[in-house]
PDB file of C-alpha atoms and ligand atoms in Angstrom:
ATOM      1  CA  UNK A1005     -31.331  -1.033 -84.341  1.00 89.00           C
ATOM      2  CA  UNK A1006     -27.992   0.997 -84.782  1.00 91.00           C
ATOM      3  CA  UNK A1007     -26.647   3.510 -82.563  1.00 94.00           C
ATOM      4  CA  UNK A1008     -24.768   6.503 -83.074  1.00 93.00           C
ATOM      5  CA  UNK A1009     -24.035   9.684 -81.544  1.00 93.00           C
ATOM      6  CA  UNK A1010     -21.898  12.928 -82.014  1.00 93.00           C
ATOM      7  CA  UNK A1011     -20.589  14.935 -79.329  1.00 92.00           C
ATOM      8  CA  UNK A1012     -21.980  18.656 -80.178  1.00 91.00           C
ATOM      9  CA  UNK A1013     -20.430  21.947 -80.590  1.00 87.00           C
ATOM     10  CA  UNK A1014     -22.515  23.208 -77.885  1.00 89.00           C
ATOM     11  CA  UNK A1015     -21.289  22.157 -74.235  1.00 89.00           C
ATOM     12  CA  UNK A1016     -19.968  18.565 -75.512  1.00 90.00           C
ATOM     13  CA  UNK A1017     -23.838  17.657 -75.150  1.00 93.00           C
ATOM     14  CA  UNK A1018     -24.791  14.345 -77.175  1.00 96.00           C
ATOM     15  CA  UNK A1019     -27.130  13.668 -79.784  1.00 97.00           C
ATOM     16  CA  UNK A1020     -28.108  10.190 -80.459  1.00 97.00           C
ATOM     17  CA  UNK A1021     -29.612   8.389 -83.572  1.00 96.00           C
ATOM     18  CA  UNK A1022     -31.248   5.343 -83.361  1.00 96.00           C
ATOM     19  CA  UNK A1023     -32.135   3.188 -86.802  1.00 92.00           C
ATOM     20  CA  UNK A1024     -32.976   0.417 -88.599  1.00 86.00           C
ATOM     21  CA  UNK A1025     -31.813  -0.100 -92.068  1.00 78.00           C
ATOM     22  CA  UNK A1026     -34.461   1.216 -94.743  1.00 75.00           C
ATOM     23  CA  UNK A1027     -36.353   2.437 -91.744  1.00 75.00           C
ATOM     24  CA  UNK A1028     -36.671   6.487 -90.991  1.00 87.00           C
ATOM     25  CA  UNK A1029     -34.549   7.325 -87.981  1.00 95.00           C
ATOM     26  CA  UNK A1030     -35.262   8.918 -84.457  1.00 97.00           C
ATOM     27  CA  UNK A1031     -32.999  11.167 -82.507  1.00 97.00           C
ATOM     28  CA  UNK A1032     -32.467  11.496 -78.776  1.00 98.00           C
ATOM     29  CA  UNK A1033     -32.019  15.628 -78.181  1.00 98.00           C
ATOM     30  CA  UNK A1034     -31.267  17.552 -81.402  1.00 98.00           C
ATOM     31  CA  UNK A1035     -27.785  19.415 -81.606  1.00 96.00           C
ATOM     32  CA  UNK A1036     -25.337  18.873 -84.638  1.00 95.00           C
ATOM     33  CA  UNK A1037     -27.612  16.802 -86.420  1.00 95.00           C
ATOM     34  CA  UNK A1038     -26.159  17.326 -89.908  1.00 95.00           C
ATOM     35  CA  UNK A1039     -23.103  16.044 -88.653  1.00 94.00           C
ATOM     36  CA  UNK A1040     -24.710  13.162 -86.993  1.00 94.00           C
ATOM     37  CA  UNK A1041     -26.279  11.728 -90.122  1.00 92.00           C
ATOM     38  CA  UNK A1042     -23.352  12.548 -92.682  1.00 92.00           C
ATOM     39  CA  UNK A1043     -21.492  10.280 -89.984  1.00 89.00           C
ATOM     40  CA  UNK A1044     -23.817   7.494 -90.394  1.00 86.00           C
ATOM     41  CA  UNK A1045     -23.468   7.502 -94.365  1.00 81.00           C
ATOM     42  CA  UNK A1046     -26.772   6.796 -94.756  1.00 76.00           C
ATOM     43  CA  UNK A1047     -29.696   8.738 -96.244  1.00 78.00           C
ATOM     44  CA  UNK A1048     -32.416   8.446 -93.313  1.00 87.00           C
ATOM     45  CA  UNK A1049     -35.505  10.945 -92.858  1.00 91.00           C
ATOM     46  CA  UNK A1050     -35.582  11.832 -89.231  1.00 96.00           C
ATOM     47  CA  UNK A1051     -39.099  10.977 -87.867  1.00 96.00           C
ATOM     48  CA  UNK A1052     -39.008  12.414 -84.421  1.00 97.00           C
ATOM     49  CA  UNK A1053     -36.917  13.555 -81.289  1.00 98.00           C
ATOM     50  CA  UNK A1054     -37.081  12.299 -77.900  1.00 98.00           C
ATOM     51  CA  UNK A1055     -36.169  15.215 -75.983  1.00 98.00           C
ATOM     52  CA  UNK A1056     -34.338  14.634 -72.581  1.00 98.00           C
ATOM     53  CA  UNK A1057     -34.796  18.361 -71.682  1.00 97.00           C
ATOM     54  CA  UNK A1058     -35.568  21.716 -73.487  1.00 97.00           C
ATOM     55  CA  UNK A1059     -32.004  23.473 -72.834  1.00 96.00           C
ATOM     56  CA  UNK A1060     -30.343  25.218 -75.390  1.00 95.00           C
ATOM     57  CA  UNK A1061     -27.532  22.696 -75.813  1.00 95.00           C
ATOM     58  CA  UNK A1062     -29.925  19.854 -76.485  1.00 97.00           C
ATOM     59  CA  UNK A1063     -32.352  21.470 -78.789  1.00 97.00           C
ATOM     60  CA  UNK A1064     -30.384  24.199 -80.748  1.00 96.00           C
ATOM     61  CA  UNK A1065     -30.694  21.988 -83.980  1.00 97.00           C
ATOM     62  CA  UNK A1066     -34.638  21.877 -83.885  1.00 98.00           C
ATOM     63  CA  UNK A1067     -34.974  24.608 -86.235  1.00 97.00           C
ATOM     64  CA  UNK A1068     -33.228  23.652 -88.773  1.00 97.00           C
ATOM     65  CA  UNK A1069     -34.281  20.189 -88.241  1.00 97.00           C
ATOM     66  CA  UNK A1070     -38.186  20.960 -88.527  1.00 98.00           C
ATOM     67  CA  UNK A1071     -37.333  22.970 -91.658  1.00 97.00           C
ATOM     68  CA  UNK A1072     -35.564  19.962 -93.453  1.00 96.00           C
ATOM     69  CA  UNK A1073     -38.408  17.361 -92.220  1.00 96.00           C
ATOM     70  CA  UNK A1074     -41.579  19.641 -91.381  1.00 97.00           C
ATOM     71  CA  UNK A1075     -43.643  16.632 -90.086  1.00 96.00           C
ATOM     72  CA  UNK A1076     -41.168  15.576 -87.481  1.00 97.00           C
ATOM     73  CA  UNK A1077     -42.476  15.344 -83.748  1.00 98.00           C
ATOM     74  CA  UNK A1078     -40.892  16.095 -80.873  1.00 98.00           C
ATOM     75  CA  UNK A1079     -41.749  14.379 -77.594  1.00 98.00           C
ATOM     76  CA  UNK A1080     -41.459  16.564 -74.581  1.00 98.00           C
ATOM     77  CA  UNK A1081     -43.450  16.904 -71.040  1.00 98.00           C
ATOM     78  CA  UNK A1082     -45.785  19.681 -70.428  1.00 98.00           C
ATOM     79  CA  UNK A1083     -42.707  21.834 -68.837  1.00 98.00           C
ATOM     80  CA  UNK A1084     -40.744  21.464 -72.165  1.00 98.00           C
ATOM     81  CA  UNK A1085     -43.458  22.846 -73.935  1.00 98.00           C
ATOM     82  CA  UNK A1086     -43.269  25.768 -71.961  1.00 98.00           C
ATOM     83  CA  UNK A1087     -40.019  26.213 -72.227  1.00 98.00           C
ATOM     84  CA  UNK A1088     -39.593  25.337 -76.133  1.00 98.00           C
ATOM     85  CA  UNK A1089     -42.058  28.617 -76.239  1.00 98.00           C
ATOM     86  CA  UNK A1090     -39.682  30.944 -74.146  1.00 96.00           C
ATOM     87  CA  UNK A1091     -35.916  31.635 -75.273  1.00 96.00           C
ATOM     88  CA  UNK A1092     -35.420  32.634 -71.880  1.00 95.00           C
ATOM     89  CA  UNK A1093     -36.433  29.304 -70.046  1.00 95.00           C
ATOM     90  CA  UNK A1094     -34.665  27.329 -72.604  1.00 96.00           C
ATOM     91  CA  UNK A1095     -31.529  29.559 -72.085  1.00 95.00           C
ATOM     92  CA  UNK A1096     -31.308  30.258 -75.901  1.00 94.00           C
ATOM     93  CA  UNK A1097     -31.422  33.950 -75.544  1.00 92.00           C
ATOM     94  CA  UNK A1098     -28.084  33.641 -73.966  1.00 90.00           C
ATOM     95  CA  UNK A1099     -26.883  32.551 -77.286  1.00 90.00           C
ATOM     96  CA  UNK A1100     -26.737  33.706 -80.549  1.00 82.00           C
ATOM     97  CA  UNK A1101     -29.731  32.249 -81.980  1.00 88.00           C
ATOM     98  CA  UNK A1102     -32.924  32.663 -79.621  1.00 95.00           C
ATOM     99  CA  UNK A1103     -35.304  29.249 -79.744  1.00 96.00           C
ATOM    100  CA  UNK A1104     -39.060  29.454 -80.023  1.00 96.00           C
ATOM    101  CA  UNK A1105     -40.729  26.452 -80.964  1.00 97.00           C
ATOM    102  CA  UNK A1106     -44.647  25.923 -80.560  1.00 97.00           C
ATOM    103  CA  UNK A1107     -47.481  24.199 -82.264  1.00 94.00           C
ATOM    104  CA  UNK A1108     -48.205  20.911 -83.836  1.00 96.00           C
ATOM    105  CA  UNK A1109     -44.642  19.025 -84.123  1.00 98.00           C
ATOM    106  CA  UNK A1110     -44.727  19.165 -80.280  1.00 98.00           C
ATOM    107  CA  UNK A1111     -46.074  16.073 -78.653  1.00 98.00           C
ATOM    108  CA  UNK A1112     -46.730  15.976 -74.791  1.00 98.00           C
ATOM    109  CA  UNK A1113     -45.644  12.759 -73.007  1.00 98.00           C
ATOM    110  CA  UNK A1114     -45.266  11.887 -69.411  1.00 97.00           C
ATOM    111  CA  UNK A1115     -44.368   9.293 -66.909  1.00 97.00           C
ATOM    112  CA  UNK A1116     -45.218   5.833 -68.188  1.00 97.00           C
ATOM    113  CA  UNK A1117     -45.884   6.973 -71.805  1.00 98.00           C
ATOM    114  CA  UNK A1118     -44.614   4.606 -74.621  1.00 98.00           C
ATOM    115  CA  UNK A1119     -43.354   6.168 -78.227  1.00 98.00           C
ATOM    116  CA  UNK A1120     -43.559   3.576 -80.900  1.00 97.00           C
ATOM    117  CA  UNK A1121     -40.379   4.146 -82.672  1.00 96.00           C
ATOM    118  CA  UNK A1122     -39.953   1.044 -84.842  1.00 93.00           C
ATOM    119  CA  UNK A1123     -41.949  -2.423 -85.352  1.00 91.00           C
ATOM    120  CA  UNK A1124     -41.640  -4.101 -82.076  1.00 93.00           C
ATOM    121  CA  UNK A1125     -39.297  -1.215 -80.788  1.00 95.00           C
ATOM    122  CA  UNK A1126     -40.606   1.417 -78.519  1.00 97.00           C
ATOM    123  CA  UNK A1127     -39.358   4.165 -76.136  1.00 98.00           C
ATOM    124  CA  UNK A1128     -40.734   4.188 -72.535  1.00 98.00           C
ATOM    125  CA  UNK A1129     -40.906   7.610 -70.581  1.00 98.00           C
ATOM    126  CA  UNK A1130     -40.092   8.213 -67.071  1.00 98.00           C
ATOM    127  CA  UNK A1131     -40.211  11.830 -65.590  1.00 98.00           C
ATOM    128  CA  UNK A1132     -36.456  12.524 -63.672  1.00 98.00           C
ATOM    129  CA  UNK A1133     -36.994  16.000 -62.793  1.00 98.00           C
ATOM    130  CA  UNK A1134     -34.470  17.833 -60.755  1.00 97.00           C
ATOM    131  CA  UNK A1135     -31.885  19.426 -63.298  1.00 96.00           C
ATOM    132  CA  UNK A1136     -34.905  21.081 -64.923  1.00 97.00           C
ATOM    133  CA  UNK A1137     -38.923  19.859 -64.598  1.00 98.00           C
ATOM    134  CA  UNK A1138     -38.814  19.115 -68.609  1.00 98.00           C
ATOM    135  CA  UNK A1139     -36.272  16.313 -67.860  1.00 98.00           C
ATOM    136  CA  UNK A1140     -37.294  12.814 -69.121  1.00 98.00           C
ATOM    137  CA  UNK A1141     -35.277   9.628 -69.374  1.00 98.00           C
ATOM    138  CA  UNK A1142     -36.162   7.368 -72.345  1.00 98.00           C
ATOM    139  CA  UNK A1143     -35.857   3.306 -72.076  1.00 98.00           C
ATOM    140  CA  UNK A1144     -35.442   1.913 -75.484  1.00 98.00           C
ATOM    141  CA  UNK A1145     -34.796  -1.961 -74.878  1.00 96.00           C
ATOM    142  CA  UNK A1146     -32.010  -2.200 -72.757  1.00 96.00           C
ATOM    143  CA  UNK A1147     -30.441   1.449 -73.558  1.00 97.00           C
ATOM    144  CA  UNK A1148     -31.426   4.279 -70.956  1.00 97.00           C
ATOM    145  CA  UNK A1149     -31.271   7.983 -72.663  1.00 98.00           C
ATOM    146  CA  UNK A1150     -30.716   9.839 -69.279  1.00 97.00           C
ATOM    147  CA  UNK A1151     -30.178  13.627 -70.459  1.00 97.00           C
ATOM    148  CA  UNK A1152     -28.748  15.605 -67.694  1.00 96.00           C
ATOM    149  CA  UNK A1153     -30.636  13.973 -65.115  1.00 97.00           C
ATOM    150  CA  UNK A1154     -27.663  11.580 -64.702  1.00 95.00           C
ATOM    151  CA  UNK A1155     -24.062  12.091 -66.189  1.00 91.00           C
ATOM    152  CA  UNK A1156     -21.631   9.178 -64.701  1.00 90.00           C
ATOM    153  CA  UNK A1157     -19.340  11.010 -62.791  1.00 86.00           C
ATOM    154  CA  UNK A1158     -21.126  14.393 -62.431  1.00 87.00           C
ATOM    155  CA  UNK A1159     -23.086  16.016 -59.828  1.00 90.00           C
ATOM    156  CA  UNK A1160     -26.663  16.829 -61.627  1.00 92.00           C
ATOM    157  CA  UNK A1161     -26.715  20.329 -61.943  1.00 93.00           C
ATOM    158  CA  UNK A1162     -29.664  22.052 -60.198  1.00 95.00           C
ATOM    159  CA  UNK A1163     -29.041  25.617 -59.995  1.00 93.00           C
ATOM    160  CA  UNK A1164     -29.962  26.945 -63.280  1.00 93.00           C
ATOM    161  CA  UNK A1165     -34.180  28.252 -62.991  1.00 93.00           C
ATOM    162  CA  UNK A1166     -36.463  25.167 -62.562  1.00 94.00           C
ATOM    163  CA  UNK A1167     -33.506  23.140 -60.719  1.00 96.00           C
ATOM    164  CA  UNK A1168     -34.797  21.222 -57.454  1.00 97.00           C
ATOM    165  CA  UNK A1169     -32.012  19.120 -55.485  1.00 96.00           C
ATOM    166  CA  UNK A1170     -34.714  16.754 -54.014  1.00 97.00           C
ATOM    167  CA  UNK A1171     -36.438  16.086 -56.687  1.00 97.00           C
ATOM    168  CA  UNK A1172     -32.750  15.460 -58.719  1.00 97.00           C
ATOM    169  CA  UNK A1173     -31.846  13.208 -55.616  1.00 97.00           C
ATOM    170  CA  UNK A1174     -35.025  11.253 -55.775  1.00 97.00           C
ATOM    171  CA  UNK A1175     -34.717  11.117 -59.751  1.00 97.00           C
ATOM    172  CA  UNK A1176     -31.088   9.912 -59.170  1.00 96.00           C
ATOM    173  CA  UNK A1177     -32.181   7.177 -57.202  1.00 96.00           C
ATOM    174  CA  UNK A1178     -34.643   5.836 -59.709  1.00 97.00           C
ATOM    175  CA  UNK A1179     -32.719   6.184 -62.273  1.00 97.00           C
ATOM    176  CA  UNK A1180     -29.347   4.173 -60.673  1.00 96.00           C
ATOM    177  CA  UNK A1181     -32.060   1.326 -59.997  1.00 96.00           C
ATOM    178  CA  UNK A1182     -33.261   1.262 -63.531  1.00 95.00           C
ATOM    179  CA  UNK A1183     -29.670   1.489 -65.089  1.00 94.00           C
ATOM    180  CA  UNK A1184     -28.894  -2.111 -63.080  1.00 94.00           C
ATOM    181  CA  UNK A1185     -27.733  -4.332 -65.842  1.00 94.00           C
ATOM    182  CA  UNK A1186     -28.447  -1.776 -68.727  1.00 96.00           C
ATOM    183  CA  UNK A1187     -26.426   0.516 -71.098  1.00 96.00           C
ATOM    184  CA  UNK A1188     -26.463   4.275 -69.984  1.00 95.00           C
ATOM    185  CA  UNK A1189     -26.168   6.923 -72.623  1.00 96.00           C
ATOM    186  CA  UNK A1190     -26.241  10.460 -70.858  1.00 96.00           C
ATOM    187  CA  UNK A1191     -26.321  13.646 -72.528  1.00 96.00           C
ATOM    188  CA  UNK A1192     -23.200  15.004 -72.223  1.00 94.00           C
ATOM    189  CA  UNK A1193     -19.806  13.885 -73.174  1.00 88.00           C
ATOM    190  CA  UNK A1194     -17.841  11.861 -70.226  1.00 81.00           C
ATOM    191  CA  UNK A1195     -14.818  14.080 -68.862  1.00 68.00           C
ATOM    192  CA  UNK A1196     -12.305  11.530 -69.527  1.00 59.00           C
ATOM    193  CA  UNK A1197     -10.045  13.270 -66.564  1.00 50.00           C
ATOM    194  CA  UNK A1198     -12.489  11.849 -64.102  1.00 45.00           C
ATOM    195  CA  UNK A1199     -13.641   8.268 -63.082  1.00 44.00           C
ATOM    196  CA  UNK A1200     -16.805   7.455 -63.759  1.00 40.00           C
ATOM    197  CA  UNK A1201     -19.508   5.150 -62.215  1.00 37.00           C
TER     198      UNK A1201
HETATM  199 ZN1   ZN B 488     -27.157  19.811 -71.025  1.00 69.15          ZN
END
């Protein structure tokens, strides 16, 4: 399986692309997906999006993605479904393009859920709230996609609506245990000036 990513124009968030030659691809979060696909140089169809949480900088590419692939599925939890329906909750109303996504594209997943990606490859779902109630961490093989629940070298932000310090600390310790011996892929570019853990 190939993995590529792009640094997005909004808040340096990252969008990841998981692919197999000749197979449909999957995204983890959805920012500048057109640039990411162009970067891979392959003409792939995006089958679904694993959403680490429903904040603007991780979802702003969804409307154009759904226009391109109307059957694309977006995996999130119940809190994510609520936030995607509300430009206030998903913070898009503070940007130029308020985003409301509802309906059949959304698939609700939760702790222990497994999402088949490719033959023999699935994503395992872990609820890791604290930054936001919609925060999910996905394990695909030995890769862990943590969104904003864990960004090496950064403190988890818990000051936005829905943030919870106690839950964030609990999620962080779970993630650190899971991260042992695994590759970690966070929701933002790492600050190059800071040491990372
Ligand atoms: Zn973020």
